[in-house]
Amino acid sequence: LILLGALPFLFLIAFFVNKKAAPYKAIREQAWQQSSGILEETLSGIRTTASLAAEGTMLRRFRAHMRTVQTQRSKEAMVSAVGAALLTVLTFGAFALGLWFGSWLQVQEEFNKSVDRYYNGADSALCFISVLIATFYMTQVAPGVGAIR
């Protein structure tokens, strides 16, 4: 139960990372569209561009938009990296707390009423492995749930 208690915090962190990264992604996509428009315009009218010696102007416009893309991608990556770090810290912290609590139950010789015996190492290992497997399958489900929107 201790390990499962961390799940709401994991979901909150993932939600806030997505919310913070979304504006950067939108700005980056808009800059990509503008830069691809400039590139398409230049290549489709290559004779006009060459005859007017406008290669330098078009290249400067293209690079300006690409700098915007690079800046926004860097900001988005920073937010994602901080979120991933927080998720990792919280996950391993919850696992450490769960293993500590399991060992504490063994040391205190607490009685497990559901199976009519004292807690032992197998109970702690079973709980830990169960939560690991559940976490793995929850990460597999997340992309599918995101596609439903």
mmCIF file of N, CA and C in Angstrom:
data_model
loop_
_atom_site.group_PDB
_atom_site.id
_atom_site.type_symbol
_atom_site.label_atom_id
_atom_site.label_comp_id
_atom_site.label_asym_id
_atom_site.label_seq_id
_atom_site.Cartn_x
_atom_site.Cartn_y
_atom_site.Cartn_z
ATOM 1 N N LEU A 1 0.817 -1.200 0.000
ATOM 2 C CA LEU A 1 0.000 0.000 0.000
ATOM 3 C C LEU A 1 0.860 1.264 0.000
ATOM 4 N N ILE A 2 2.002 1.165 0.628
ATOM 5 C CA ILE A 2 2.887 2.327 0.648
ATOM 6 C C ILE A 2 3.352 2.654 -0.765
ATOM 7 N N LEU A 3 3.702 1.620 -1.514
ATOM 8 C CA LEU A 3 4.178 1.844 -2.875
ATOM 9 C C LEU A 3 3.072 2.419 -3.755
ATOM 10 N N LEU A 4 1.866 1.930 -3.569
ATOM 11 C CA LEU A 4 0.748 2.422 -4.376
ATOM 12 C C LEU A 4 0.353 3.838 -3.977
ATOM 13 N N GLY A 5 0.706 4.245 -2.773
ATOM 14 C CA GLY A 5 0.424 5.607 -2.326
ATOM 15 C C GLY A 5 1.186 6.656 -3.115
ATOM 16 N N ALA A 6 2.260 6.256 -3.766
ATOM 17 C CA ALA A 6 3.050 7.202 -4.566
ATOM 18 C C ALA A 6 2.457 7.427 -5.953
ATOM 19 N N LEU A 7 1.529 6.586 -6.384
ATOM 20 C CA LEU A 7 0.977 6.705 -7.738
ATOM 21 C C LEU A 7 0.302 8.049 -8.014
ATOM 22 N N PRO A 8 -0.503 8.584 -7.105
ATOM 23 C CA PRO A 8 -1.092 9.903 -7.408
ATOM 24 C C PRO A 8 -0.036 10.976 -7.643
ATOM 25 N N PHE A 9 1.049 10.909 -6.891
ATOM 26 C CA PHE A 9 2.116 11.893 -7.083
ATOM 27 C C PHE A 9 2.808 11.701 -8.430
ATOM 28 N N LEU A 10 2.959 10.446 -8.849
ATOM 29 C CA LEU A 10 3.543 10.176 -10.168
ATOM 30 C C LEU A 10 2.654 10.742 -11.275
ATOM 31 N N PHE A 11 1.358 10.552 -11.138
ATOM 32 C CA PHE A 11 0.434 11.082 -12.145
ATOM 33 C C PHE A 11 0.434 12.609 -12.149
ATOM 34 N N LEU A 12 0.509 13.211 -10.968
ATOM 35 C CA LEU A 12 0.553 14.681 -10.894
ATOM 36 C C LEU A 12 1.802 15.235 -11.570
ATOM 37 N N ILE A 13 2.935 14.608 -11.330
ATOM 38 C CA ILE A 13 4.180 15.064 -11.956
ATOM 39 C C ILE A 13 4.075 14.934 -13.468
ATOM 40 N N ALA A 14 3.580 13.798 -13.954
ATOM 41 C CA ALA A 14 3.441 13.607 -15.401
ATOM 42 C C ALA A 14 2.477 14.632 -15.997
ATOM 43 N N PHE A 15 1.385 14.932 -15.294
ATOM 44 C CA PHE A 15 0.416 15.922 -15.763
ATOM 45 C C PHE A 15 1.058 17.302 -15.870
ATOM 46 N N PHE A 16 1.780 17.719 -14.836
ATOM 47 C CA PHE A 16 2.384 19.050 -14.852
ATOM 48 C C PHE A 16 3.505 19.158 -15.886
ATOM 49 N N VAL A 17 4.250 18.087 -16.103
ATOM 50 C CA VAL A 17 5.290 18.119 -17.138
ATOM 51 C C VAL A 17 4.647 18.290 -18.513
ATOM 52 N N ASN A 18 3.573 17.541 -18.764
ATOM 53 C CA ASN A 18 2.873 17.694 -20.042
ATOM 54 C C ASN A 18 2.311 19.095 -20.205
ATOM 55 N N LYS A 19 1.743 19.634 -19.141
ATOM 56 C CA LYS A 19 1.146 20.967 -19.199
ATOM 57 C C LYS A 19 2.208 22.046 -19.441
ATOM 58 N N LYS A 20 3.378 21.899 -18.813
ATOM 59 C CA LYS A 20 4.449 22.886 -18.992
ATOM 60 C C LYS A 20 5.121 22.771 -20.352
ATOM 61 N N ALA A 21 5.196 21.566 -20.913
ATOM 62 C CA ALA A 21 5.887 21.349 -22.189
ATOM 63 C C ALA A 21 5.012 21.684 -23.390
ATOM 64 N N ALA A 22 3.703 21.693 -23.218
ATOM 65 C CA ALA A 22 2.792 21.913 -24.350
ATOM 66 C C ALA A 22 2.993 23.260 -25.045
ATOM 67 N N PRO A 23 3.134 24.380 -24.325
ATOM 68 C CA PRO A 23 3.339 25.655 -25.039
ATOM 69 C C PRO A 23 4.624 25.675 -25.865
ATOM 70 N N TYR A 24 5.685 25.073 -25.334
ATOM 71 C CA TYR A 24 6.942 25.032 -26.081
ATOM 72 C C TYR A 24 6.774 24.235 -27.362
ATOM 73 N N LYS A 25 6.029 23.157 -27.264
ATOM 74 C CA LYS A 25 5.813 22.319 -28.442
ATOM 75 C C LYS A 25 4.999 23.073 -29.495
ATOM 76 N N ALA A 26 3.981 23.820 -29.067
ATOM 77 C CA ALA A 26 3.153 24.570 -30.013
ATOM 78 C C ALA A 26 3.974 25.642 -30.733
ATOM 79 N N ILE A 27 4.793 26.368 -29.993
ATOM 80 C CA ILE A 27 5.631 27.405 -30.606
ATOM 81 C C ILE A 27 6.632 26.772 -31.567
ATOM 82 N N ARG A 28 7.193 25.644 -31.167
ATOM 83 C CA ARG A 28 8.167 24.946 -32.014
ATOM 84 C C ARG A 28 7.509 24.470 -33.309
ATOM 85 N N GLU A 29 6.308 23.928 -33.211
ATOM 86 C CA GLU A 29 5.603 23.462 -34.408
ATOM 87 C C GLU A 29 5.296 24.623 -35.356
ATOM 88 N N GLN A 30 4.915 25.751 -34.783
ATOM 89 C CA GLN A 30 4.625 26.925 -35.621
ATOM 90 C C GLN A 30 5.888 27.404 -36.338
ATOM 91 N N ALA A 31 7.018 27.424 -35.623
ATOM 92 C CA ALA A 31 8.278 27.831 -36.248
ATOM 93 C C ALA A 31 8.688 26.841 -37.337
ATOM 94 N N TRP A 32 8.451 25.542 -37.117
ATOM 95 C CA TRP A 32 8.745 24.543 -38.141
ATOM 96 C C TRP A 32 7.924 24.806 -39.399
ATOM 97 N N GLN A 33 6.653 25.114 -39.219
ATOM 98 C CA GLN A 33 5.791 25.382 -40.368
ATOM 99 C C GLN A 33 6.269 26.608 -41.134
ATOM 100 N N GLN A 34 6.645 27.647 -40.411
ATOM 101 C CA GLN A 34 7.110 28.857 -41.083
ATOM 102 C C GLN A 34 8.416 28.615 -41.819
ATOM 103 N N SER A 35 9.330 27.890 -41.197
ATOM 104 C CA SER A 35 10.610 27.634 -41.859
ATOM 105 C C SER A 35 10.428 26.713 -43.065
ATOM 106 N N SER A 36 9.522 25.757 -42.965
ATOM 107 C CA SER A 36 9.294 24.897 -44.133
ATOM 108 C C SER A 36 8.610 25.679 -45.250
ATOM 109 N N GLY A 37 7.776 26.657 -44.904
ATOM 110 C CA GLY A 37 7.169 27.528 -45.916
ATOM 111 C C GLY A 37 8.218 28.345 -46.647
ATOM 112 N N ILE A 38 9.165 28.877 -45.891
ATOM 113 C CA ILE A 38 10.259 29.645 -46.510
ATOM 114 C C ILE A 38 11.079 28.747 -47.428
ATOM 115 N N LEU A 39 11.374 27.550 -46.956
ATOM 116 C CA LEU A 39 12.166 26.614 -47.761
ATOM 117 C C LEU A 39 11.422 26.229 -49.034
ATOM 118 N N GLU A 40 10.139 25.944 -48.910
ATOM 119 C CA GLU A 40 9.345 25.587 -50.087
ATOM 120 C C GLU A 40 9.272 26.751 -51.069
ATOM 121 N N GLU A 41 9.068 27.955 -50.552
ATOM 122 C CA GLU A 41 9.001 29.148 -51.408
ATOM 123 C C GLU A 41 10.312 29.365 -52.152
ATOM 124 N N THR A 42 11.407 29.175 -51.459
ATOM 125 C CA THR A 42 12.726 29.383 -52.073
ATOM 126 C C THR A 42 13.004 28.336 -53.135
ATOM 127 N N LEU A 43 12.711 27.074 -52.820
ATOM 128 C CA LEU A 43 13.019 26.012 -53.772
ATOM 129 C C LEU A 43 12.073 26.004 -54.971
ATOM 130 N N SER A 44 10.806 26.362 -54.741
ATOM 131 C CA SER A 44 9.880 26.368 -55.874
ATOM 132 C C SER A 44 10.189 27.517 -56.837
ATOM 133 N N GLY A 45 10.682 28.613 -56.321
ATOM 134 C CA GLY A 45 11.032 29.736 -57.192
ATOM 135 C C GLY A 45 12.530 29.933 -57.248
ATOM 136 N N ILE A 46 13.269 28.852 -57.419
ATOM 137 C CA ILE A 46 14.729 28.903 -57.365
ATOM 138 C C ILE A 46 15.313 29.820 -58.436
ATOM 139 N N ARG A 47 14.690 29.855 -59.597
ATOM 140 C CA ARG A 47 15.205 30.741 -60.657
ATOM 141 C C ARG A 47 15.033 32.199 -60.260
ATOM 142 N N THR A 48 13.870 32.528 -59.715
ATOM 143 C CA THR A 48 13.623 33.908 -59.273
ATOM 144 C C THR A 48 14.557 34.273 -58.136
ATOM 145 N N THR A 49 14.716 33.335 -57.213
ATOM 146 C CA THR A 49 15.588 33.584 -56.067
ATOM 147 C C THR A 49 17.016 33.834 -56.534
ATOM 148 N N ALA A 50 17.473 33.005 -57.457
ATOM 149 C CA ALA A 50 18.839 33.161 -57.962
ATOM 150 C C ALA A 50 18.993 34.437 -58.776
ATOM 151 N N SER A 51 17.988 34.784 -59.582
ATOM 152 C CA SER A 51 18.115 35.980 -60.419
ATOM 153 C C SER A 51 18.067 37.254 -59.582
ATOM 154 N N LEU A 52 17.370 37.225 -58.453
ATOM 155 C CA LEU A 52 17.315 38.406 -57.582
ATOM 156 C C LEU A 52 18.402 38.396 -56.514
ATOM 157 N N ALA A 53 19.231 37.357 -56.525
ATOM 158 C CA ALA A 53 20.305 37.196 -55.543
ATOM 159 C C ALA A 53 19.739 37.258 -54.123
ATOM 160 N N ALA A 54 18.621 36.555 -53.911
ATOM 161 C CA ALA A 54 17.940 36.585 -52.619
ATOM 162 C C ALA A 54 18.267 35.367 -51.752
ATOM 163 N N GLU A 55 19.296 34.617 -52.128
ATOM 164 C CA GLU A 55 19.636 33.434 -51.343
ATOM 165 C C GLU A 55 19.994 33.800 -49.911
ATOM 166 N N GLY A 56 20.751 34.856 -49.753
ATOM 167 C CA GLY A 56 21.180 35.279 -48.410
ATOM 168 C C GLY A 56 19.999 35.690 -47.541
ATOM 169 N N THR A 57 19.057 36.432 -48.130
ATOM 170 C CA THR A 57 17.878 36.867 -47.386
ATOM 171 C C THR A 57 17.041 35.679 -46.956
ATOM 172 N N MET A 58 16.808 34.766 -47.873
ATOM 173 C CA MET A 58 16.011 33.587 -47.557
ATOM 174 C C MET A 58 16.708 32.716 -46.512
ATOM 175 N N LEU A 59 18.026 32.602 -46.632
ATOM 176 C CA LEU A 59 18.778 31.810 -45.666
ATOM 177 C C LEU A 59 18.705 32.431 -44.278
ATOM 178 N N ARG A 60 18.787 33.766 -44.188
ATOM 179 C CA ARG A 60 18.663 34.438 -42.885
ATOM 180 C C ARG A 60 17.280 34.225 -42.285
ATOM 181 N N ARG A 61 16.238 34.332 -43.088
ATOM 182 C CA ARG A 61 14.874 34.104 -42.588
ATOM 183 C C ARG A 61 14.710 32.671 -42.097
ATOM 184 N N PHE A 62 15.250 31.731 -42.881
ATOM 185 C CA PHE A 62 15.161 30.318 -42.509
ATOM 186 C C PHE A 62 15.906 30.051 -41.204
ATOM 187 N N ARG A 63 17.102 30.586 -41.076
ATOM 188 C CA ARG A 63 17.896 30.373 -39.861
ATOM 189 C C ARG A 63 17.237 31.002 -38.632
ATOM 190 N N ALA A 64 16.575 32.136 -38.812
ATOM 191 C CA ALA A 64 15.885 32.774 -37.686
ATOM 192 C C ALA A 64 14.783 31.863 -37.147
ATOM 193 N N HIS A 65 14.029 31.269 -38.059
ATOM 194 C CA HIS A 65 12.981 30.357 -37.614
ATOM 195 C C HIS A 65 13.569 29.077 -36.999
ATOM 196 N N MET A 66 14.665 28.618 -37.546
ATOM 197 C CA MET A 66 15.291 27.413 -37.006
ATOM 198 C C MET A 66 15.887 27.673 -35.625
ATOM 199 N N ARG A 67 16.360 28.888 -35.361
ATOM 200 C CA ARG A 67 16.826 29.238 -34.017
ATOM 201 C C ARG A 67 15.668 29.175 -33.025
ATOM 202 N N THR A 68 14.491 29.625 -33.464
ATOM 203 C CA THR A 68 13.308 29.540 -32.610
ATOM 204 C C THR A 68 12.979 28.082 -32.305
ATOM 205 N N VAL A 69 13.058 27.245 -33.324
ATOM 206 C CA VAL A 69 12.802 25.814 -33.134
ATOM 207 C C VAL A 69 13.793 25.247 -32.118
ATOM 208 N N GLN A 70 15.062 25.583 -32.280
ATOM 209 C CA GLN A 70 16.092 25.055 -31.393
ATOM 210 C C GLN A 70 15.883 25.544 -29.957
ATOM 211 N N THR A 71 15.550 26.811 -29.785
ATOM 212 C CA THR A 71 15.329 27.363 -28.447
ATOM 213 C C THR A 71 14.147 26.692 -27.768
ATOM 214 N N GLN A 72 13.050 26.560 -28.495
ATOM 215 C CA GLN A 72 11.857 25.950 -27.907
ATOM 216 C C GLN A 72 12.080 24.469 -27.604
ATOM 217 N N ARG A 73 12.817 23.793 -28.459
ATOM 218 C CA ARG A 73 13.113 22.377 -28.220
ATOM 219 C C ARG A 73 13.986 22.226 -26.984
ATOM 220 N N SER A 74 14.918 23.141 -26.785
ATOM 221 C CA SER A 74 15.768 23.091 -25.595
ATOM 222 C C SER A 74 14.942 23.293 -24.330
ATOM 223 N N LYS A 75 14.014 24.245 -24.366
ATOM 224 C CA LYS A 75 13.153 24.478 -23.202
ATOM 225 C C LYS A 75 12.269 23.274 -22.926
ATOM 226 N N GLU A 76 11.718 22.700 -23.990
ATOM 227 C CA GLU A 76 10.869 21.517 -23.845
ATOM 228 C C GLU A 76 11.669 20.340 -23.279
ATOM 229 N N ALA A 77 12.900 20.175 -23.746
ATOM 230 C CA ALA A 77 13.751 19.095 -23.253
ATOM 231 C C ALA A 77 14.102 19.299 -21.783
ATOM 232 N N MET A 78 14.315 20.555 -21.381
ATOM 233 C CA MET A 78 14.633 20.848 -19.985
ATOM 234 C C MET A 78 13.455 20.475 -19.084
ATOM 235 N N VAL A 79 12.263 20.852 -19.484
ATOM 236 C CA VAL A 79 11.070 20.518 -18.694
ATOM 237 C C VAL A 79 10.895 19.002 -18.620
ATOM 238 N N SER A 80 11.079 18.325 -19.736
ATOM 239 C CA SER A 80 10.938 16.866 -19.757
ATOM 240 C C SER A 80 12.004 16.192 -18.892
ATOM 241 N N ALA A 81 13.214 16.712 -18.925
ATOM 242 C CA ALA A 81 14.292 16.126 -18.122
ATOM 243 C C ALA A 81 14.033 16.309 -16.628
ATOM 244 N N VAL A 82 13.572 17.488 -16.235
ATOM 245 C CA VAL A 82 13.253 17.713 -14.822
ATOM 246 C C VAL A 82 12.113 16.798 -14.392
ATOM 247 N N GLY A 83 11.107 16.654 -15.242
ATOM 248 C CA GLY A 83 9.997 15.756 -14.929
ATOM 249 C C GLY A 83 10.443 14.316 -14.802
ATOM 250 N N ALA A 84 11.300 13.868 -15.717
ATOM 251 C CA ALA A 84 11.801 12.492 -15.656
ATOM 252 C C ALA A 84 12.629 12.275 -14.393
ATOM 253 N N ALA A 85 13.413 13.274 -14.013
ATOM 254 C CA ALA A 85 14.206 13.166 -12.790
ATOM 255 C C ALA A 85 13.296 13.071 -11.567
ATOM 256 N N LEU A 86 12.260 13.904 -11.518
ATOM 257 C CA LEU A 86 11.326 13.846 -10.393
ATOM 258 C C LEU A 86 10.604 12.506 -10.330
ATOM 259 N N LEU A 87 10.190 11.993 -11.485
ATOM 260 C CA LEU A 87 9.536 10.686 -11.519
ATOM 261 C C LEU A 87 10.464 9.577 -11.026
ATOM 262 N N THR A 88 11.712 9.630 -11.434
ATOM 263 C CA THR A 88 12.676 8.621 -11.023
ATOM 264 C C THR A 88 12.936 8.683 -9.518
ATOM 265 N N VAL A 89 13.124 9.896 -9.001
ATOM 266 C CA VAL A 89 13.357 10.055 -7.561
ATOM 267 C C VAL A 89 12.159 9.551 -6.772
ATOM 268 N N LEU A 90 10.970 9.913 -7.199
ATOM 269 C CA LEU A 90 9.772 9.482 -6.489
ATOM 270 C C LEU A 90 9.580 7.963 -6.574
ATOM 271 N N THR A 91 9.833 7.390 -7.728
ATOM 272 C CA THR A 91 9.684 5.944 -7.893
ATOM 273 C C THR A 91 10.656 5.181 -7.001
ATOM 274 N N PHE A 92 11.938 5.538 -7.062
ATOM 275 C CA PHE A 92 12.907 4.825 -6.243
ATOM 276 C C PHE A 92 12.713 5.115 -4.762
ATOM 277 N N GLY A 93 12.270 6.318 -4.431
ATOM 278 C CA GLY A 93 11.962 6.623 -3.036
ATOM 279 C C GLY A 93 10.816 5.768 -2.517
ATOM 280 N N ALA A 94 9.789 5.585 -3.339
ATOM 281 C CA ALA A 94 8.660 4.742 -2.931
ATOM 282 C C ALA A 94 9.099 3.284 -2.788
ATOM 283 N N PHE A 95 9.939 2.806 -3.700
ATOM 284 C CA PHE A 95 10.430 1.437 -3.593
ATOM 285 C C PHE A 95 11.268 1.269 -2.325
ATOM 286 N N ALA A 96 12.135 2.235 -2.046
ATOM 287 C CA ALA A 96 12.964 2.162 -0.838
ATOM 288 C C ALA A 96 12.093 2.176 0.411
ATOM 289 N N LEU A 97 11.090 3.027 0.430
ATOM 290 C CA LEU A 97 10.183 3.084 1.575
ATOM 291 C C LEU A 97 9.431 1.767 1.738
ATOM 292 N N GLY A 98 8.961 1.207 0.647
ATOM 293 C CA GLY A 98 8.253 -0.078 0.708
ATOM 294 C C GLY A 98 9.132 -1.202 1.219
ATOM 295 N N LEU A 99 10.370 -1.271 0.733
ATOM 296 C CA LEU A 99 11.274 -2.317 1.210
ATOM 297 C C LEU A 99 11.636 -2.101 2.677
ATOM 298 N N TRP A 100 11.832 -0.841 3.061
ATOM 299 C CA TRP A 100 12.119 -0.557 4.465
ATOM 300 C C TRP A 100 10.943 -0.971 5.339
ATOM 301 N N PHE A 101 9.734 -0.643 4.932
ATOM 302 C CA PHE A 101 8.560 -0.984 5.728
ATOM 303 C C PHE A 101 8.383 -2.497 5.826
ATOM 304 N N GLY A 102 8.639 -3.207 4.719
ATOM 305 C CA GLY A 102 8.573 -4.667 4.758
ATOM 306 C C GLY A 102 9.575 -5.255 5.737
ATOM 307 N N SER A 103 10.792 -4.733 5.734
ATOM 308 C CA SER A 103 11.792 -5.232 6.682
ATOM 309 C C SER A 103 11.438 -4.839 8.114
ATOM 310 N N TRP A 104 10.832 -3.665 8.271
ATOM 311 C CA TRP A 104 10.410 -3.239 9.602
ATOM 312 C C TRP A 104 9.333 -4.181 10.150
ATOM 313 N N LEU A 105 8.391 -4.593 9.281
ATOM 314 C CA LEU A 105 7.362 -5.546 9.708
ATOM 315 C C LEU A 105 7.987 -6.873 10.141
ATOM 316 N N GLN A 106 9.039 -7.287 9.474
ATOM 317 C CA GLN A 106 9.702 -8.538 9.836
ATOM 318 C C GLN A 106 10.429 -8.412 11.168
ATOM 319 N N VAL A 107 11.117 -7.288 11.350
ATOM 320 C CA VAL A 107 11.867 -7.078 12.593
ATOM 321 C C VAL A 107 10.915 -6.967 13.783
ATOM 322 N N GLN A 108 9.797 -6.290 13.598
ATOM 323 C CA GLN A 108 8.820 -6.120 14.681
ATOM 324 C C GLN A 108 7.978 -7.372 14.902
ATOM 325 N N GLU A 109 8.142 -8.358 14.036
ATOM 326 C CA GLU A 109 7.393 -9.614 14.093
ATOM 327 C C GLU A 109 5.890 -9.356 14.113
ATOM 328 N N GLU A 110 5.457 -8.555 13.147
ATOM 329 C CA GLU A 110 4.030 -8.267 12.996
ATOM 330 C C GLU A 110 3.332 -9.497 12.434
ATOM 331 N N PHE A 111 2.115 -9.704 12.868
ATOM 332 C CA PHE A 111 1.348 -10.869 12.432
ATOM 333 C C PHE A 111 0.519 -10.505 11.207
ATOM 334 N N ASN A 112 0.615 -11.317 10.169
ATOM 335 C CA ASN A 112 -0.140 -11.114 8.941
ATOM 336 C C ASN A 112 -1.439 -11.905 9.052
ATOM 337 N N LYS A 113 -2.529 -11.213 9.321
ATOM 338 C CA LYS A 113 -3.804 -11.883 9.577
ATOM 339 C C LYS A 113 -4.381 -12.544 8.329
ATOM 340 N N SER A 114 -4.015 -12.045 7.149
ATOM 341 C CA SER A 114 -4.601 -12.611 5.931
ATOM 342 C C SER A 114 -4.109 -14.024 5.637
ATOM 343 N N VAL A 115 -2.915 -14.367 6.093
ATOM 344 C CA VAL A 115 -2.382 -15.719 5.851
ATOM 345 C C VAL A 115 -2.055 -16.449 7.151
ATOM 346 N N ASP A 116 -2.398 -15.889 8.291
ATOM 347 C CA ASP A 116 -2.200 -16.491 9.616
ATOM 348 C C ASP A 116 -0.745 -16.872 9.902
ATOM 349 N N ARG A 117 0.152 -15.953 9.627
ATOM 350 C CA ARG A 117 1.559 -16.150 9.983
ATOM 351 C C ARG A 117 2.234 -14.794 10.072
ATOM 352 N N TYR A 118 3.467 -14.799 10.544
ATOM 353 C CA TYR A 118 4.217 -13.553 10.647
ATOM 354 C C TYR A 118 4.739 -13.148 9.275
ATOM 355 N N TYR A 119 4.964 -11.834 9.098
ATOM 356 C CA TYR A 119 5.545 -11.355 7.846
ATOM 357 C C TYR A 119 6.951 -11.906 7.697
ATOM 358 N N ASN A 120 7.316 -12.245 6.457
ATOM 359 C CA ASN A 120 8.674 -12.714 6.194
ATOM 360 C C ASN A 120 9.199 -12.051 4.916
ATOM 361 N N GLY A 121 10.396 -12.405 4.527
ATOM 362 C CA GLY A 121 11.026 -11.806 3.352
ATOM 363 C C GLY A 121 10.268 -12.074 2.065
ATOM 364 N N ALA A 122 9.612 -13.225 1.991
ATOM 365 C CA ALA A 122 8.855 -13.568 0.788
ATOM 366 C C ALA A 122 7.688 -12.606 0.594
ATOM 367 N N ASP A 123 7.053 -12.195 1.685
ATOM 368 C CA ASP A 123 5.948 -11.239 1.575
ATOM 369 C C ASP A 123 6.432 -9.900 1.019
ATOM 370 N N SER A 124 7.566 -9.439 1.548
ATOM 371 C CA SER A 124 8.121 -8.161 1.068
ATOM 372 C C SER A 124 8.532 -8.258 -0.392
ATOM 373 N N ALA A 125 9.190 -9.362 -0.758
ATOM 374 C CA ALA A 125 9.629 -9.537 -2.144
ATOM 375 C C ALA A 125 8.433 -9.656 -3.080
ATOM 376 N N LEU A 126 7.394 -10.385 -2.642
ATOM 377 C CA LEU A 126 6.208 -10.540 -3.466
ATOM 378 C C LEU A 126 5.536 -9.194 -3.719
ATOM 379 N N CYS A 127 5.421 -8.400 -2.680
ATOM 380 C CA CYS A 127 4.817 -7.070 -2.826
ATOM 381 C C CYS A 127 5.648 -6.194 -3.755
ATOM 382 N N PHE A 128 6.954 -6.202 -3.572
ATOM 383 C CA PHE A 128 7.844 -5.380 -4.384
ATOM 384 C C PHE A 128 7.763 -5.779 -5.853
ATOM 385 N N ILE A 129 7.837 -7.061 -6.136
ATOM 386 C CA ILE A 129 7.790 -7.537 -7.517
ATOM 387 C C ILE A 129 6.426 -7.270 -8.138
ATOM 388 N N SER A 130 5.364 -7.419 -7.362
ATOM 389 C CA SER A 130 4.017 -7.140 -7.870
ATOM 390 C C SER A 130 3.870 -5.688 -8.281
ATOM 391 N N VAL A 131 4.391 -4.794 -7.463
ATOM 392 C CA VAL A 131 4.301 -3.373 -7.792
ATOM 393 C C VAL A 131 5.168 -3.056 -9.008
ATOM 394 N N LEU A 132 6.337 -3.679 -9.125
ATOM 395 C CA LEU A 132 7.183 -3.468 -10.307
ATOM 396 C C LEU A 132 6.464 -3.912 -11.579
ATOM 397 N N ILE A 133 5.852 -5.078 -11.540
ATOM 398 C CA ILE A 133 5.148 -5.580 -12.716
ATOM 399 C C ILE A 133 3.958 -4.686 -13.048
ATOM 400 N N ALA A 134 3.205 -4.271 -12.026
ATOM 401 C CA ALA A 134 2.063 -3.380 -12.256
ATOM 402 C C ALA A 134 2.511 -2.054 -12.849
ATOM 403 N N THR A 135 3.631 -1.529 -12.358
ATOM 404 C CA THR A 135 4.158 -0.272 -12.900
ATOM 405 C C THR A 135 4.558 -0.441 -14.357
ATOM 406 N N PHE A 136 5.201 -1.549 -14.673
ATOM 407 C CA PHE A 136 5.594 -1.812 -16.059
ATOM 408 C C PHE A 136 4.374 -1.836 -16.972
ATOM 409 N N TYR A 137 3.332 -2.545 -16.560
ATOM 410 C CA TYR A 137 2.140 -2.630 -17.405
ATOM 411 C C TYR A 137 1.396 -1.303 -17.479
ATOM 412 N N MET A 138 1.449 -0.513 -16.436
ATOM 413 C CA MET A 138 0.813 0.808 -16.494
ATOM 414 C C MET A 138 1.534 1.708 -17.493
ATOM 415 N N THR A 139 2.850 1.580 -17.587
ATOM 416 C CA THR A 139 3.572 2.386 -18.578
ATOM 417 C C THR A 139 3.250 1.926 -19.999
ATOM 418 N N GLN A 140 2.911 0.651 -20.156
ATOM 419 C CA GLN A 140 2.533 0.156 -21.480
ATOM 420 C C GLN A 140 1.145 0.631 -21.886
ATOM 421 N N VAL A 141 0.287 0.875 -20.911
ATOM 422 C CA VAL A 141 -1.081 1.304 -21.177
ATOM 423 C C VAL A 141 -1.150 2.797 -21.483
ATOM 424 N N ALA A 142 -0.250 3.582 -20.908
ATOM 425 C CA ALA A 142 -0.313 5.040 -21.010
ATOM 426 C C ALA A 142 -0.385 5.565 -22.465
ATOM 427 N N PRO A 143 0.445 5.077 -23.399
ATOM 428 C CA PRO A 143 0.324 5.580 -24.774
ATOM 429 C C PRO A 143 -1.033 5.297 -25.404
ATOM 430 N N GLY A 144 -1.605 4.149 -25.099
ATOM 431 C CA GLY A 144 -2.914 3.814 -25.630
ATOM 432 C C GLY A 144 -4.002 4.721 -25.088
ATOM 433 N N VAL A 145 -3.897 5.064 -23.817
ATOM 434 C CA VAL A 145 -4.876 5.967 -23.211
ATOM 435 C C VAL A 145 -4.736 7.364 -23.826
ATOM 436 N N GLY A 146 -3.515 7.781 -24.092
ATOM 437 C CA GLY A 146 -3.285 9.082 -24.716
ATOM 438 C C GLY A 146 -3.845 9.161 -26.130
ATOM 439 N N ALA A 147 -3.914 8.031 -26.820
ATOM 440 C CA ALA A 147 -4.423 8.013 -28.187
ATOM 441 C C ALA A 147 -5.940 8.136 -28.241
ATOM 442 N N ILE A 148 -6.605 7.888 -27.120
ATOM 443 C CA ILE A 148 -8.069 7.946 -27.091
ATOM 444 C C ILE A 148 -8.578 9.363 -27.222
ATOM 445 N N ARG A 149 -7.820 10.338 -26.715
ATOM 446 C CA ARG A 149 -8.253 11.744 -26.769
ATOM 447 C C ARG A 149 -8.652 12.136 -28.098
#
